[in-house]
PDB file of C-alpha atoms in Angstrom:
ATOM      1  CA  MET L   1      -8.660 -11.962 -11.144  1.00  0.00           C
ATOM      2  CA  ASN L   2      -4.792 -11.923  -9.999  1.00  0.00           C
ATOM      3  CA  PRO L   3      -3.376 -12.776 -12.990  1.00  0.00           C
ATOM      4  CA  PHE L   4      -0.022 -14.284 -11.374  1.00  0.00           C
ATOM      5  CA  ASN L   5       0.373 -18.257 -10.295  1.00  0.00           C
ATOM      6  CA  LYS L   6       3.300 -19.190  -8.368  1.00  0.00           C
ATOM      7  CA  GLY L   7       6.233 -21.019 -10.358  1.00  0.00           C
ATOM      8  CA  GLU L   8       9.800 -21.523 -10.355  1.00  0.00           C
ATOM      9  CA  GLY L   9      11.167 -18.085  -9.587  1.00  0.00           C
ATOM     10  CA  LEU L  10      14.202 -16.160 -10.041  1.00  0.00           C
ATOM     11  CA  MET L  11      15.508 -12.676  -9.824  1.00  0.00           C
ATOM     12  CA  GLY L  12      16.856  -9.798  -8.470  1.00  0.00           C
ATOM     13  CA  ILE L  13      16.753  -5.458  -8.827  1.00  0.00           C
ATOM     14  CA  LEU L  14      17.110  -1.175  -8.687  1.00  0.00           C
ATOM     15  CA  GLN L  15      18.129   2.547 -10.705  1.00  0.00           C
ATOM     16  CA  SER L  16      17.590   6.329 -12.306  1.00  0.00           C
ATOM     17  CA  GLY L  17      15.331   9.610 -12.119  1.00  0.00           C
ATOM     18  CA  LEU L  18      12.790   7.850 -14.679  1.00  0.00           C
ATOM     19  CA  LEU L  19      10.385   9.505 -14.802  1.00  0.00           C
ATOM     20  CA  VAL L  20       7.290   8.207 -17.278  1.00  0.00           C
ATOM     21  CA  ALA L  21       3.924   7.811 -16.096  1.00  0.00           C
ATOM     22  CA  LEU L  22       2.059   6.497 -18.556  1.00  0.00           C
ATOM     23  CA  SER L  23      -2.202   6.462 -19.632  1.00  0.00           C
ATOM     24  CA  VAL L  24      -3.360   3.362 -21.863  1.00  0.00           C
ATOM     25  CA  VAL L  25      -6.414   6.222 -23.289  1.00  0.00           C
ATOM     26  CA  ALA L  26      -5.273   9.613 -21.932  1.00  0.00           C
ATOM     27  CA  VAL L  27      -2.684  12.069 -20.521  1.00  0.00           C
ATOM     28  CA  SER L  28      -0.850  11.190 -17.392  1.00  0.00           C
ATOM     29  CA  ASP L  29       1.681  13.041 -15.383  1.00  0.00           C
ATOM     30  CA  SER L  30       5.347  11.882 -13.083  1.00  0.00           C
ATOM     31  CA  GLU L  31       7.140  14.475 -12.486  1.00  0.00           C
ATOM     32  CA  ARG L  32      10.177  11.770 -12.154  1.00  0.00           C
ATOM     33  CA  SER L  33      13.736  13.802 -11.847  1.00  0.00           C
ATOM     34  CA  THR L  34      16.815  13.742 -12.512  1.00  0.00           C
ATOM     35  CA  ILE L  35      18.667  15.360 -10.307  1.00  0.00           C
ATOM     36  CA  GLN L  36      22.342  16.175  -9.829  1.00  0.00           C
ATOM     37  CA  PRO L  37      23.984  15.793  -8.081  1.00  0.00           C
ATOM     38  CA  GLN L  38      22.479  12.716  -6.594  1.00  0.00           C
ATOM     39  CA  ALA L  39      19.446  14.101  -3.885  1.00  0.00           C
ATOM     40  CA  ARG L  40      21.057  14.103   0.011  1.00  0.00           C
ATOM     41  CA  PRO L  41      18.513  11.909   1.921  1.00  0.00           C
ATOM     42  CA  PRO L  42      17.221  14.380   5.353  1.00  0.00           C
ATOM     43  CA  ALA L  43      19.830  14.727   8.144  1.00  0.00           C
ATOM     44  CA  LYS L  44      17.670  12.882  10.234  1.00  0.00           C
ATOM     45  CA  VAL L  45      14.808  10.321  10.639  1.00  0.00           C
ATOM     46  CA  GLU L  46      12.886   9.701  13.775  1.00  0.00           C
ATOM     47  CA  LEU L  47       9.730   7.233  14.219  1.00  0.00           C
ATOM     48  CA  ARG L  48       8.091   8.281  17.883  1.00  0.00           C
ATOM     49  CA  GLN L  49       6.843   4.673  17.625  1.00  0.00           C
ATOM     50  CA  GLU L  50       8.146   1.488  17.014  1.00  0.00           C
ATOM     51  CA  GLU L  51       5.830   1.269  13.738  1.00  0.00           C
ATOM     52  CA  VAL L  52       4.205   3.989  12.193  1.00  0.00           C
ATOM     53  CA  SER L  53       1.289   3.216   9.383  1.00  0.00           C
ATOM     54  CA  MET L  54      -1.300   5.154   7.193  1.00  0.00           C
ATOM     55  CA  PRO L  55      -3.253   5.004   4.593  1.00  0.00           C
ATOM     56  CA  LEU L  56      -2.490   5.107   0.742  1.00  0.00           C
ATOM     57  CA  LEU L  57      -4.547   7.522  -1.375  1.00  0.00           C
ATOM     58  CA  TRP L  58      -4.598   6.841  -5.109  1.00  0.00           C
ATOM     59  CA  PHE L  59      -4.348   9.910  -7.919  1.00  0.00           C
ATOM     60  CA  ASN L  60      -4.152   7.915 -11.038  1.00  0.00           C
ATOM     61  CA  LYS L  61      -2.816   4.401  -9.645  1.00  0.00           C
ATOM     62  CA  LYS L  62      -0.104   6.228  -8.335  1.00  0.00           C
ATOM     63  CA  PRO L  63       0.224   6.143  -4.661  1.00  0.00           C
ATOM     64  CA  VAL L  64      -0.969   9.236  -2.321  1.00  0.00           C
ATOM     65  CA  ILE L  65       0.693  10.512   0.878  1.00  0.00           C
ATOM     66  CA  GLU L  66      -0.199  13.444   3.153  1.00  0.00           C
ATOM     67  CA  LEU L  67       2.469  15.121   4.971  1.00  0.00           C
ATOM     68  CA  ARG L  68       2.988  18.127   7.030  1.00  0.00           C
ATOM     69  CA  ILE L  69       5.886  20.995   6.302  1.00  0.00           C
ATOM     70  CA  ASN L  70       7.154  22.805   8.820  1.00  0.00           C
ATOM     71  CA  GLY L  71       3.941  22.413  11.143  1.00  0.00           C
ATOM     72  CA  LYS L  72       1.614  23.557   8.291  1.00  0.00           C
ATOM     73  CA  GLY L  73      -0.626  21.568   6.102  1.00  0.00           C
ATOM     74  CA  PRO L  74      -1.328  18.369   5.209  1.00  0.00           C
ATOM     75  CA  PHE L  75      -0.332  18.555   1.469  1.00  0.00           C
ATOM     76  CA  ARG L  76      -0.936  15.316  -0.595  1.00  0.00           C
ATOM     77  CA  PHE L  77       2.216  14.092  -2.440  1.00  0.00           C
ATOM     78  CA  TYR L  78       2.775  11.260  -4.660  1.00  0.00           C
ATOM     79  CA  LEU L  79       5.260   8.207  -2.650  1.00  0.00           C
ATOM     80  CA  ASP L  80       6.931   7.105  -5.812  1.00  0.00           C
ATOM     81  CA  THR L  81       9.479   4.113  -5.738  1.00  0.00           C
ATOM     82  CA  GLY L  82      10.892   5.632  -8.917  1.00  0.00           C
ATOM     83  CA  ALA L  83      12.279   8.868  -8.099  1.00  0.00           C
ATOM     84  CA  GLN L  84      15.385   9.856  -7.176  1.00  0.00           C
ATOM     85  CA  GLY L  85      14.914  13.092  -5.276  1.00  0.00           C
ATOM     86  CA  SER L  86      11.721  14.220  -3.984  1.00  0.00           C
ATOM     87  CA  VAL L  87       9.698  17.670  -5.549  1.00  0.00           C
ATOM     88  CA  LEU L  88       7.232  19.918  -4.390  1.00  0.00           C
ATOM     89  CA  GLY L  89       5.460  23.110  -6.703  1.00  0.00           C
ATOM     90  CA  GLN L  90       6.849  26.524  -6.478  1.00  0.00           C
ATOM     91  CA  ASP L  91       3.627  27.974  -5.941  1.00  0.00           C
ATOM     92  CA  LEU L  92       4.151  25.449  -2.534  1.00  0.00           C
ATOM     93  CA  ALA L  93       7.910  26.488  -1.733  1.00  0.00           C
ATOM     94  CA  ASP L  94       6.847  30.033  -1.991  1.00  0.00           C
ATOM     95  CA  GLU L  95       3.739  29.697   0.388  1.00  0.00           C
ATOM     96  CA  LEU L  96       5.627  27.953   2.918  1.00  0.00           C
ATOM     97  CA  LYS L  97       8.416  30.541   2.379  1.00  0.00           C
ATOM     98  CA  LEU L  98      11.427  27.820   2.247  1.00  0.00           C
ATOM     99  CA  PRO L  99      14.838  28.780   2.181  1.00  0.00           C
ATOM    100  CA  VAL L 100      16.227  28.941  -1.341  1.00  0.00           C
ATOM    101  CA  ASP L 101      20.340  27.202  -1.437  1.00  0.00           C
ATOM    102  CA  GLY L 102      21.179  26.998  -4.762  1.00  0.00           C
ATOM    103  CA  GLU L 103      19.626  26.462  -8.593  1.00  0.00           C
ATOM    104  CA  ALA L 104      19.533  23.223 -10.008  1.00  0.00           C
ATOM    105  CA  ARG L 105      17.612  21.391 -12.633  1.00  0.00           C
ATOM    106  CA  VAL L 106      14.633  19.252 -13.069  1.00  0.00           C
ATOM    107  CA  GLY L 107      14.048  16.920 -15.612  1.00  0.00           C
ATOM    108  CA  SER L 108      14.033  12.951 -17.431  1.00  0.00           C
ATOM    109  CA  PRO L 109      16.222  11.320 -19.284  1.00  0.00           C
ATOM    110  CA  GLY L 110      16.226  12.270 -23.017  1.00  0.00           C
ATOM    111  CA  GLY L 111      14.328  15.552 -21.678  1.00  0.00           C
ATOM    112  CA  LYS L 112      15.594  19.159 -21.958  1.00  0.00           C
ATOM    113  CA  GLY L 113      15.260  20.096 -18.045  1.00  0.00           C
ATOM    114  CA  LEU L 114      13.690  22.567 -16.924  1.00  0.00           C
ATOM    115  CA  PRO L 115      14.665  24.885 -13.995  1.00  0.00           C
ATOM    116  CA  ALA L 116      14.540  24.506 -10.317  1.00  0.00           C
ATOM    117  CA  LYS L 117      15.645  26.100  -7.098  1.00  0.00           C
ATOM    118  CA  GLN L 118      16.845  23.586  -4.045  1.00  0.00           C
ATOM    119  CA  VAL L 119      15.270  24.120  -1.198  1.00  0.00           C
ATOM    120  CA  ARG L 120      15.487  22.876   2.526  1.00  0.00           C
ATOM    121  CA  LEU L 121      12.532  21.741   4.564  1.00  0.00           C
ATOM    122  CA  ASP L 122      13.462  21.805   8.023  1.00  0.00           C
ATOM    123  CA  ASN L 123      10.586  19.523   9.132  1.00  0.00           C
ATOM    124  CA  VAL L 124       7.976  17.215   7.357  1.00  0.00           C
ATOM    125  CA  GLU L 125       6.317  14.585   9.421  1.00  0.00           C
ATOM    126  CA  ILE L 126       4.451  11.602   7.960  1.00  0.00           C
ATOM    127  CA  GLY L 127       1.496  10.096  11.072  1.00  0.00           C
ATOM    128  CA  ASP L 128       4.789   9.653  13.517  1.00  0.00           C
ATOM    129  CA  ALA L 129       7.790   9.921  11.638  1.00  0.00           C
ATOM    130  CA  MET L 130       9.433  13.409  11.317  1.00  0.00           C
ATOM    131  CA  LEU L 131      11.913  14.095   8.441  1.00  0.00           C
ATOM    132  CA  SER L 132      14.634  16.702   9.978  1.00  0.00           C
ATOM    133  CA  ALA L 133      15.892  19.011   7.193  1.00  0.00           C
ATOM    134  CA  MET L 134      15.256  16.985   3.584  1.00  0.00           C
ATOM    135  CA  PRO L 135      16.489  18.746   0.752  1.00  0.00           C
ATOM    136  CA  ALA L 136      14.078  18.750  -1.791  1.00  0.00           C
ATOM    137  CA  LEU L 137      13.958  20.879  -5.539  1.00  0.00           C
ATOM    138  CA  SER L 138      11.123  23.018  -6.447  1.00  0.00           C
ATOM    139  CA  PHE L 139       9.721  24.194  -9.691  1.00  0.00           C
ATOM    140  CA  ASP L 140       6.344  25.078 -11.267  1.00  0.00           C
ATOM    141  CA  ARG L 141       4.612  22.039 -11.697  1.00  0.00           C
ATOM    142  CA  SER L 142       1.477  23.894 -13.157  1.00  0.00           C
ATOM    143  CA  ALA L 143       1.506  22.269 -17.105  1.00  0.00           C
ATOM    144  CA  LEU L 144       1.390  19.083 -14.594  1.00  0.00           C
ATOM    145  CA  GLY L 145      -2.016  19.168 -13.751  1.00  0.00           C
ATOM    146  CA  SER L 146      -4.111  21.681 -11.148  1.00  0.00           C
ATOM    147  CA  GLY L 147      -7.372  21.389  -8.676  1.00  0.00           C
ATOM    148  CA  LYS L 148      -7.380  20.266  -4.712  1.00  0.00           C
ATOM    149  CA  ASP L 149      -6.649  16.643  -4.918  1.00  0.00           C
ATOM    150  CA  ASN L 150      -4.168  17.093  -7.411  1.00  0.00           C
ATOM    151  CA  PRO L 151      -0.728  15.542  -5.151  1.00  0.00           C
ATOM    152  CA  ARG L 152       1.697  19.334  -5.177  1.00  0.00           C
ATOM    153  CA  GLY L 153       5.024  17.270  -5.141  1.00  0.00           C
ATOM    154  CA  VAL L 154       6.620  13.880  -5.333  1.00  0.00           C
ATOM    155  CA  LEU L 155       7.763  12.229  -2.035  1.00  0.00           C
ATOM    156  CA  SER L 156      11.427   9.878  -2.926  1.00  0.00           C
ATOM    157  CA  ALA L 157      10.241   6.747  -1.009  1.00  0.00           C
ATOM    158  CA  SER L 158      14.675   6.698  -0.283  1.00  0.00           C
ATOM    159  CA  VAL L 159      14.052   9.178   1.810  1.00  0.00           C
ATOM    160  CA  PHE L 160      13.911   7.054   5.087  1.00  0.00           C
ATOM    161  CA  PRO L 161      17.567   5.080   4.927  1.00  0.00           C
ATOM    162  CA  GLY L 162      17.762   2.761   7.335  1.00  0.00           C
ATOM    163  CA  TYR L 163      14.141   1.580   8.097  1.00  0.00           C
ATOM    164  CA  LEU L 164      11.371  -0.402   6.246  1.00  0.00           C
ATOM    165  CA  VAL L 165       9.342   1.074   3.706  1.00  0.00           C
ATOM    166  CA  THR L 166       6.004  -0.837   2.908  1.00  0.00           C
ATOM    167  CA  LEU L 167       3.741  -0.088   0.208  1.00  0.00           C
ATOM    168  CA  ASP L 168       1.148  -2.825   1.436  1.00  0.00           C
ATOM    169  CA  TYR L 169      -1.281  -2.057  -2.560  1.00  0.00           C
ATOM    170  CA  PRO L 170      -3.884  -4.653  -1.368  1.00  0.00           C
ATOM    171  CA  GLN L 171      -4.126  -2.725   2.500  1.00  0.00           C
ATOM    172  CA  SER L 172      -3.742   0.863   0.715  1.00  0.00           C
ATOM    173  CA  ARG L 173      -1.116   1.456   3.499  1.00  0.00           C
ATOM    174  CA  LEU L 174       1.889   3.013   4.093  1.00  0.00           C
ATOM    175  CA  VAL L 175       4.408   1.277   6.809  1.00  0.00           C
ATOM    176  CA  ILE L 176       7.562   2.506   8.152  1.00  0.00           C
ATOM    177  CA  ARG L 177       9.704   0.183  10.568  1.00  0.00           C
ATOM    178  CA  ARG L 178      13.294  -0.469  12.334  1.00  0.00           C
ATOM    179  CA  GLY L 179      14.558  -3.192  10.511  1.00  0.00           C
ATOM    180  CA  GLU L 180      16.563  -4.619   7.409  1.00  0.00           C
ATOM    181  CA  LEU L 181      15.085  -7.984   4.935  1.00  0.00           C
ATOM    182  CA  PRO L 182      16.332 -10.732   5.633  1.00  0.00           C
ATOM    183  CA  PRO L 183      18.858 -12.047   2.322  1.00  0.00           C
ATOM    184  CA  PRO L 184      18.302 -11.971  -1.115  1.00  0.00           C
ATOM    185  CA  ASP L 185      16.668 -15.393  -1.693  1.00  0.00           C
ATOM    186  CA  GLY L 186      15.680 -14.782  -5.705  1.00  0.00           C
ATOM    187  CA  VAL L 187      12.385 -15.776  -4.546  1.00  0.00           C
ATOM    188  CA  LYS L 188      10.318 -12.913  -2.651  1.00  0.00           C
ATOM    189  CA  VAL L 189      13.630 -10.633  -1.577  1.00  0.00           C
ATOM    190  CA  PHE L 190      16.175  -9.280  -4.298  1.00  0.00           C
ATOM    191  CA  ALA L 191      19.406  -7.369  -4.434  1.00  0.00           C
ATOM    192  CA  TYR L 192      19.672  -4.548  -6.365  1.00  0.00           C
ATOM    193  CA  ASP L 193      22.900  -3.249  -7.199  1.00  0.00           C
ATOM    194  CA  ALA L 194      25.365  -0.014  -5.031  1.00  0.00           C
ATOM    195  CA  LYS L 195      25.261   1.804  -8.069  1.00  0.00           C
ATOM    196  CA  SER L 196      21.775   1.909  -9.087  1.00  0.00           C
ATOM    197  CA  PRO L 197      19.853   5.130  -7.552  1.00  0.00           C
ATOM    198  CA  LEU L 198      16.613   3.927  -7.729  1.00  0.00           C
ATOM    199  CA  PRO L 199      15.044  -0.324  -7.512  1.00  0.00           C
ATOM    200  CA  GLU L 200      15.070  -3.001  -9.978  1.00  0.00           C
ATOM    201  CA  ILE L 201      14.392  -6.009 -10.047  1.00  0.00           C
ATOM    202  CA  HIS L 202      15.502  -8.999 -13.023  1.00  0.00           C
ATOM    203  CA  LEU L 203      12.066 -10.246 -15.669  1.00  0.00           C
ATOM    204  CA  ASP L 204      12.554 -13.111 -17.260  1.00  0.00           C
ATOM    205  CA  ILE L 205      10.273 -12.174 -20.378  1.00  0.00           C
ATOM    206  CA  ALA L 206       9.454 -15.478 -22.582  1.00  0.00           C
ATOM    207  CA  GLY L 207      13.577 -16.273 -21.991  1.00  0.00           C
ATOM    208  CA  THR L 208      15.195 -12.730 -22.243  1.00  0.00           C
ATOM    209  CA  PRO L 209      16.445 -11.631 -19.126  1.00  0.00           C
ATOM    210  CA  VAL L 210      15.860  -7.745 -18.945  1.00  0.00           C
ATOM    211  CA  THR L 211      16.081  -5.323 -15.440  1.00  0.00           C
ATOM    212  CA  VAL L 212      13.280  -2.895 -14.948  1.00  0.00           C
ATOM    213  CA  HIS L 213      12.506  -0.041 -12.080  1.00  0.00           C
ATOM    214  CA  LEU L 214      10.502  -0.942  -9.504  1.00  0.00           C
ATOM    215  CA  ASP L 215       8.197   2.077  -9.986  1.00  0.00           C
ATOM    216  CA  SER L 216       5.115   3.024  -7.868  1.00  0.00           C
ATOM    217  CA  GLY L 217       5.135   6.072  -9.923  1.00  0.00           C
ATOM    218  CA  ALA L 218       3.502   4.214 -12.941  1.00  0.00           C
ATOM    219  CA  PRO L 219       0.067   3.285 -13.894  1.00  0.00           C
ATOM    220  CA  SER L 220       0.962   0.331 -16.137  1.00  0.00           C
ATOM    221  CA  GLY L 221       1.995  -3.162 -15.249  1.00  0.00           C
ATOM    222  CA  ILE L 222       4.838  -3.496 -17.401  1.00  0.00           C
ATOM    223  CA  THR L 223       7.056  -0.892 -19.770  1.00  0.00           C
ATOM    224  CA  LEU L 224       9.642  -1.881 -21.673  1.00  0.00           C
ATOM    225  CA  PRO L 225      12.853  -0.108 -23.853  1.00  0.00           C
ATOM    226  CA  LEU L 226      10.864   0.005 -27.513  1.00  0.00           C
ATOM    227  CA  VAL L 227      14.642  -2.078 -28.973  1.00  0.00           C
ATOM    228  CA  LEU L 228      13.338  -5.003 -27.442  1.00  0.00           C
ATOM    229  CA  ALA L 229       9.614  -5.269 -29.219  1.00  0.00           C
ATOM    230  CA  GLU L 230      11.552  -6.534 -32.063  1.00  0.00           C
ATOM    231  CA  ARG L 231      13.408  -9.438 -29.644  1.00  0.00           C
ATOM    232  CA  LEU L 232       9.865 -10.703 -28.153  1.00  0.00           C
ATOM    233  CA  PRO L 233       7.838 -12.935 -29.103  1.00  0.00           C
ATOM    234  CA  LEU L 234       4.406 -10.646 -29.612  1.00  0.00           C
ATOM    235  CA  ALA L 235       1.121 -11.399 -30.918  1.00  0.00           C
ATOM    236  CA  SER L 236       1.311  -8.061 -33.069  1.00  0.00           C
ATOM    237  CA  LYS L 237       2.957  -5.272 -33.930  1.00  0.00           C
ATOM    238  CA  PRO L 238       3.009  -3.058 -31.120  1.00  0.00           C
ATOM    239  CA  VAL L 239       0.643   0.083 -31.790  1.00  0.00           C
ATOM    240  CA  GLU L 240       0.608   3.386 -30.417  1.00  0.00           C
ATOM    241  CA  VAL L 241      -2.125   3.026 -27.242  1.00  0.00           C
ATOM    242  CA  GLY L 242      -1.486   6.449 -25.120  1.00  0.00           C
ATOM    243  CA  ARG L 243       0.799   9.304 -24.156  1.00  0.00           C
ATOM    244  CA  GLY L 244       2.886   9.729 -21.259  1.00  0.00           C
ATOM    245  CA  LYS L 245       4.027  13.109 -20.349  1.00  0.00           C
ATOM    246  CA  ARG L 246       6.728  13.981 -18.371  1.00  0.00           C
ATOM    247  CA  VAL L 247       8.294  16.763 -16.426  1.00  0.00           C
ATOM    248  CA  ASP L 248       9.744  19.157 -20.435  1.00  0.00           C
ATOM    249  CA  GLN L 249       8.750  15.626 -22.785  1.00  0.00           C
ATOM    250  CA  GLU L 250       5.395  14.059 -24.176  1.00  0.00           C
ATOM    251  CA  VAL L 251       6.072  10.051 -25.154  1.00  0.00           C
ATOM    252  CA  ILE L 252       4.728   7.452 -27.564  1.00  0.00           C
ATOM    253  CA  ILE L 253       3.421   4.612 -26.064  1.00  0.00           C
ATOM    254  CA  LEU L 254       3.118   1.431 -27.540  1.00  0.00           C
ATOM    255  CA  GLY L 255       1.451  -1.755 -26.626  1.00  0.00           C
ATOM    256  CA  ALA L 256       1.368  -5.330 -27.854  1.00  0.00           C
ATOM    257  CA  LYS L 257       0.218  -8.631 -26.050  1.00  0.00           C
ATOM    258  CA  LEU L 258       3.694 -11.348 -25.277  1.00  0.00           C
ATOM    259  CA  LYS L 259       2.917 -14.636 -26.671  1.00  0.00           C
ATOM    260  CA  GLY L 260       4.756 -16.075 -23.697  1.00  0.00           C
ATOM    261  CA  GLN L 261       4.992 -16.108 -19.531  1.00  0.00           C
ATOM    262  CA  VAL L 262       6.959 -13.533 -17.809  1.00  0.00           C
ATOM    263  CA  LYS L 263       8.738 -14.800 -14.214  1.00  0.00           C
ATOM    264  CA  LEU L 264       9.119 -12.222 -11.664  1.00  0.00           C
ATOM    265  CA  GLY L 265      10.777 -14.582  -8.050  1.00  0.00           C
ATOM    266  CA  GLU L 266       8.578 -16.910  -8.139  1.00  0.00           C
ATOM    267  CA  TYR L 267       5.362 -15.582  -9.893  1.00  0.00           C
ATOM    268  CA  VAL L 268       4.169 -16.125 -13.673  1.00  0.00           C
ATOM    269  CA  LEU L 269       2.171 -13.487 -15.195  1.00  0.00           C
ATOM    270  CA  ASP L 270       1.027 -15.151 -19.121  1.00  0.00           C
ATOM    271  CA  ASN L 271       0.209 -13.943 -21.952  1.00  0.00           C
ATOM    272  CA  PRO L 272       0.505 -10.247 -20.480  1.00  0.00           C
ATOM    273  CA  ASP L 273      -0.094  -6.714 -22.016  1.00  0.00           C
ATOM    274  CA  LEU L 274       3.121  -4.970 -22.482  1.00  0.00           C
ATOM    275  CA  ARG L 275       4.125  -1.427 -23.286  1.00  0.00           C
ATOM    276  CA  PHE L 276       7.215   0.209 -25.129  1.00  0.00           C
ATOM    277  CA  GLN L 277       8.619   3.708 -25.533  1.00  0.00           C
ATOM    278  CA  ASP L 278      11.059   4.831 -27.356  1.00  0.00           C
ATOM    279  CA  ILE L 279      13.727   7.003 -25.300  1.00  0.00           C
ATOM    280  CA  PRO L 280      17.240   6.139 -25.391  1.00  0.00           C
ATOM    281  CA  ASN L 281      19.539   4.672 -21.950  1.00  0.00           C
ATOM    282  CA  VAL L 282      16.501   4.229 -20.668  1.00  0.00           C
ATOM    283  CA  LYS L 283      15.085   1.172 -18.784  1.00  0.00           C
ATOM    284  CA  GLY L 284      11.723   0.350 -18.636  1.00  0.00           C
ATOM    285  CA  GLN L 285       9.544  -0.456 -15.609  1.00  0.00           C
ATOM    286  CA  VAL L 286       6.951  -2.427 -13.041  1.00  0.00           C
ATOM    287  CA  GLY L 287       4.227  -0.199 -11.930  1.00  0.00           C
ATOM    288  CA  PHE L 288       0.426   0.014 -10.125  1.00  0.00           C
ATOM    289  CA  ASP L 289      -1.076  -2.522 -12.705  1.00  0.00           C
ATOM    290  CA  VAL L 290       1.512  -5.811 -11.433  1.00  0.00           C
ATOM    291  CA  LEU L 291       2.351  -4.198  -8.003  1.00  0.00           C
ATOM    292  CA  ARG L 292      -1.421  -4.208  -6.774  1.00  0.00           C
ATOM    293  CA  HIS L 293      -1.445  -7.543  -6.135  1.00  0.00           C
ATOM    294  CA  PHE L 294       1.911  -7.624  -3.524  1.00  0.00           C
ATOM    295  CA  ALA L 295       3.095  -5.520  -0.516  1.00  0.00           C
ATOM    296  CA  VAL L 296       6.178  -3.896  -1.432  1.00  0.00           C
ATOM    297  CA  THR L 297       9.105  -3.465   1.005  1.00  0.00           C
ATOM    298  CA  LEU L 298      12.263  -1.543   0.440  1.00  0.00           C
ATOM    299  CA  ASP L 299      15.560  -1.785   2.526  1.00  0.00           C
ATOM    300  CA  SER L 300      17.376   0.732   0.899  1.00  0.00           C
ATOM    301  CA  LYS L 301      20.207   1.215   3.546  1.00  0.00           C
ATOM    302  CA  ASN L 302      20.671  -3.189   2.788  1.00  0.00           C
ATOM    303  CA  ARG L 303      20.022  -2.370  -1.381  1.00  0.00           C
ATOM    304  CA  ARG L 304      17.197  -5.041  -0.691  1.00  0.00           C
ATOM    305  CA  LEU L 305      13.061  -5.083  -1.322  1.00  0.00           C
ATOM    306  CA  GLN L 306      10.844  -7.999  -0.716  1.00  0.00           C
ATOM    307  CA  LEU L 307       7.268  -8.327  -2.724  1.00  0.00           C
ATOM    308  CA  VAL L 308       4.910 -10.375  -0.845  1.00  0.00           C
ATOM    309  CA  GLU L 309       1.516 -11.175  -2.915  1.00  0.00           C
ATOM    310  CA  LYS L 310      -1.399 -11.270  -0.252  1.00  0.00           C
ATOM    311  CA  LYS L 311      -3.209 -14.484  -0.461  1.00  0.00           C
ATOM    312  CA  GLU L 312      -6.225 -12.982   1.401  1.00  0.00           C
ATOM    313  CA  LYS L 313      -6.982 -10.744  -1.313  1.00  0.00           C
ATOM    314  CA  LEU L 314      -5.508 -12.841  -4.177  1.00  0.00           C
ATOM    315  CA  ALA L 315      -6.421 -16.255  -4.908  1.00  0.00           C
ATOM    316  CA  LEU L 316      -2.559 -17.955  -6.044  1.00  0.00           C
ATOM    317  CA  ARG L 317      -2.785 -20.918  -8.524  1.00  0.00           C
ATOM    318  CA  VAL L 318       0.384 -22.772  -7.625  1.00  0.00           C
ATOM    319  CA  GLN L 319       2.185 -24.022 -11.044  1.00  0.00           C
ATOM    320  CA  GLU L 320       3.613 -27.347 -11.060  1.00  0.00           C
ATOM    321  CA  GLY L 321       7.068 -28.783 -12.052  1.00  0.00           C
TER     322      GLY L 321
END
């Protein structure tokens, strides 16, 4: 059942290489990378038709797509709105004999970082979309899991500048099309700061304004910096509910229920479970357990995003007043 109901809305959105992937009961993986300098977009993006649509697959509550690299594949990659750049396993880079353009490091905020290589993907095919000369980082991902269904890398959702990218959660579809979002209204369409490399959105959490990443790579709902736990009305003291495994560190995840409402644009969430993590200078995020109710569209050129509830799947009740 959809936990949201429509209410009076406000708020707007996006930022940096947050790498959090949490699990309520188990360790999960992510490799949201902090890449310096900020990752460059592909040299060219082409659509063979006005609109490209393909299935979104799911792995640990994170969206996955199939793509081809330099004519080979398909390979499964996470599609991550919280990734500043794209990464792939060193084993896949070696298999494809990708050219190396230099050395780099990949890591998460507060982590030590790991050695990586700057590689170039000459052609990446995503359905009828073609990315040319796309930069990426390769590194040893073996500690993040293996197996035939385990994705072999992460594709940043920011690699389509000038196009609209929609992650339709209820329909499990990815849609890439030409166009731009309408001006922000703070209700369904939100703007984010040009200085923010990743999408963010503003929440009102029991009267406290909080800016978080909109993060398809986060399998939980709303995760916040631990420092906020002292300022929010909670039903109980936060307790450990799981561990989050990042590229270069493991973080403890605490949980507690909010005594109050979370407002996201025109949507209201009553008394939700919140997650907290103690990582300096890192914002929180909104992940799968909230985003699953929406079609999320990113307009990276104009720094906008749109949330549209899927009424055919969900029964939203209107909040009076």
